[in-house]
Each structure stands twice: as C-alpha cells, then as structure tokens.
Amino acid sequence: MAVPIIPVLALSAVMLGAVYKYIIHPLFFSPLRRIPAAHLSVPFSPLWILWIRQQGRQNRTILAAHERLGPVVRLGPREVSVNCVRGGLSTVYTGGMEKGEWYSNLFYNYGLPNMFSTNASKPHSTRKRMISNTYSKSNINSSAVLTAQTSIILYERFLPQLFKTFSAQLTETASVLNIYALISAVTMDIVTGYIFGLSASSNLTSNTASCSHFLDLYNGRRSYNFWPQELPGVTRWARKLGIRLVPEFVDAANDEIEAWALSMCDKAAIALEQSSEEKKAGENPISLADTPVVYGQLASALVKESQKEVQKDLNGDPNHPDVAGECQKSLRLTISSELLDHLAAGFDTSGITLTYLVHELSQRRELQSALRAELLTLSPPLLPSSAPVIPDAKALDVLPLLHAILWETLRLHPAIPGPQPRVTPAGGCSLGPDPGFWVPGAVRVSASAGCLHANESVFKKAGSWKPERWLEVDGESRKEMDRWFWAFGSGGRMCVGSNLAIYQMKYIVAAIYSNFATSIVDDSGIEQEDAYTAPPKSDKLMIQLERV
C-alpha cells in the first residue's frame, strides 16, 4: 500500500523546521552563539536555568559561571547575565532598558501594578515624580515629621524591648533575643510610620505576637515564588487541572497582608480628612508624628491626575462635591498597591541587612567598642537619658566607622543578591567590555549585586567582611568600589527608598550599640537563602545583650 506523499512531506517539513529552529540556528546563526554558555543545553532550552532556580541554587550558580567564563554569560536561549559596569550596568540599567513580565508576574498587589512592577519606563517615571521628593536625602535628613516618629519608636518601643530582654537575662540565663525578628519589627514601624503616620501605622516592636504572626505570613511565602514568577502559564493551567503548585496558605497570607496594608491606608485617609476639617474649624491640625507623609503626597498627586477623568462623568464641573470623593474611591487600591510595595521592601531589606551587621559585629568586641566610642560623640548620644531628643540625622550620617560597617554589610550580605532582569531594546545592543557581544532585542538580561560585590579585582578578599576597606581606600580605587557597589541598584529605577533605608539602619545601629554589646548565642541557619531576596535560612539570630 502506497504511503500518502503529502502528509509525509508535511511531517518532514515540520521536523526539518524544528531541527533548524532548535539546533542549527542556535548553534550556527544566533547572535547569542558567541556568548559563553553556562551549560551545554543553554543554546537549545531554558530547562537548565529553570531547574537551577527551582532548586534554590541560582545565585551561586550564576556567580560560578561568571568566575569561570567572564563578564557576559548566556543562561538560556534568550537570556544573558552580565557582571560588569562598562557594557553591563551602564548599558542595561543606566541606559534605561525596560522591565519584563518577570516583575508583573509576582509583584502586583490586589492585581494592580505599582512603581516597582510597572514594566515600561514612562509610567514608572510618572509615578516616581509624584513621591521621589519625600524620599530624597535632604528631605529625609531634615524632616521634622520623621524625627518625631523616630524618637517615639526608638525611645518608647525599641530601647524598652532591648532593656526588657537585658533585665530578663539577669535573672534567666536562658533569656535570649531573636534580633532578626525585633529588627524586622522596628524597621516596619519606621517605614509605615513615615508612609501612613504613626497613629495609622504598625506597632510590631511592642507587640511581639503580632510581629511573629506577620513574619510567619510574610516569610512563609518565599519558597513558592518560582512557579508564578518564572512559569505563570504552567501555574495557571495546573490550577485549572486541580493541581496547586502554590499552596492555598500562600494565597491566604497574601490576602491578609493586603488587607492589613489597606487598613493602614484607610486610617491615613481618615486622619487627613479629620485634619482638614479641624483646620477649617480653627482647631489644632494633625500632630507631627501622625502625619502620613508619603500617603498624603501620593494620594494628592493621584487624585489630581485622575480628576479630569472623573469630571467627565460629572458634567465637567471641577467644583462638583463628588469629584474628590470619587477620585479617592477609585484610587484606593492603586494607592495601597504602591504603598504595600514600599513597606514590604522597606522593612524586609533593612531587617535582613541589620541582622547580618549584628552577626558580624557580635564576633568582634573591639570593633563594637570602637563603634560605641564614635556613637557617643553625637550630641546628644542615643541613650534613654537623652529622650525625647535624638541625634541629628546629618551628624549621624557622616560618622565614618558606622558608614563603613553598614556599607560593608550591604556589600557582603546584600538583602537582594539575585538578578534584576531587564529586556533588551528592539534594535538590540552590545553587552560587555569592548568589543562586547551583540545581543538582539527581546532578550532577558540581568546583573546581580551578589555577583558584582564578589569581584576580587575590585574588592580585595571579597568573601571577607572588612569594613576597613571603606576607610582605607580612596582615590580611583574608592571610585571603582563605588561604581561596583549595587546594593540599591542604579539608573532611573534604582531603589526609591534607599535614603530612608540608610537613615533607619543607622539610627537602629546607634540605638543598639550606644547602649549594649552583643554576643551570639545561636547562629545556626544564619546562611543567606539563595534567592532573589535572601534572609537567613532560619529566620533567626539569637543574641545576648550586655549593658555598657
């Protein structure tokens, strides 16, 4: 019986097309073929790098690939990693490449984008302009509102918890402190205080049960990020088939965290409305500490932006009594999506960084003493007897040893060591030091702080925690270190809250080491997770306090 010739020819054509697309083109014609491949399968399939990510080995695997193959490495058929400033950071991030779906897959809140998860640069820039001045260094260091909030949080919440633990240690030899949890609490309180005002914000520092519950919700989701972020289509189809790649408790945790953030937004909105009414009545306005700085500015800017659209539905009358209310109502979740991202990033990264700072200092008593001597030069020092006055933020910021200790911790233990993906522009670009490698458009490309900070040619003995490197090196060597230091990213989309993060971390360190010496009781599981955001594997660091 004769075999039908047309089906055979069609099948042969499909097979030949597949061979060309998946084997011949990647090997002989793809512009990416010249880039060193991290694995033999990389030109043909993304499965290798997906497997590495799913197993929680991404950061160390990419670092090893760069150490073996150079500053530009191919991770998949259309994915590249860069580990250089020239032709790397300068091209990808300072050059303003767009973000891709990797961000929107995971970092939406309430199903809505925020500044961090917005893929395109233009809407990101529009949103950033609304609030960037509230996070500027000059504003942070001179803000009377933030000063009042910080004073209350440090003197009335944080230091009392430290002294309570210390007092317990005098009678209970087993009394120890999980400094990771307490620092996470105080960073959350400072960040949410500045965003929403103190009366509308969190108080996790004084409420240890609430802090423990929140950290369980927040950290319990981390290991389930892979599927929705890297393979959202597979995740959705599996769920339709009744297979949950992400457990139900993750959805429940997300819902509870979103509800909590929304409640703070609503309280801030009520506080602003009441303050406005009190001003009209000639009464005292809202107190400094209760002022919702970031919420107030963002809400006002977004309402102004949307008023024109609402006015169209209200006969174009800008003085219609429903305009402001309708705008506020329609933007409620948009505002909360943005500010939930701020509070999550603000507390999480600072909490992780300070945990490793305490861990490193707790192994070096002489360095603790030197830091304490520097901190006590502040006028006033951050001691209970100084309350309610805290040291001037500008004076604190320029303390050289404190800065070096913080910067070295951010370098060796970046809270976000994982890759920060971008998408190459349609016309393609050259990546890597001259002559570089030509990369076509729509290729995923990323750099990571974990790799950049491990460069031995820039940071001598890069695997060691050496704060003195930031004190002893100057001139061109220091400039080179600064160029490679990437704890807060770079370019137009670098961390908008970096100045607030530095501010709060320096005050918290000052509060601890002006009053106490620390020593390690249990640091099991202190190793950082191999993930995009990298807290201690155990979510704890148990220390003892010694009054000085």
Short mmCIF file of C-alpha atoms in Angstrom, two decimals, residues 23 42 217 228 244 293 314 375 493:
data_model
loop_
_atom_site.label_atom_id
_atom_site.label_comp_id
_atom_site.label_asym_id
_atom_site.label_seq_id
_atom_site.Cartn_x
_atom_site.Cartn_y
_atom_site.Cartn_z
CA ILE A 23 19.55 23.07 16.78
CA VAL A 42 21.69 26.60 27.22
CA LEU A 217 2.81 35.16 56.89
CA PRO A 228 4.11 32.03 39.39
CA ARG A 244 -1.81 23.58 43.10
CA VAL A 293 3.94 61.96 54.61
CA LEU A 314 -19.81 64.68 36.46
CA LEU A 375 28.42 56.94 68.51
CA ARG A 493 14.77 52.55 38.54
#
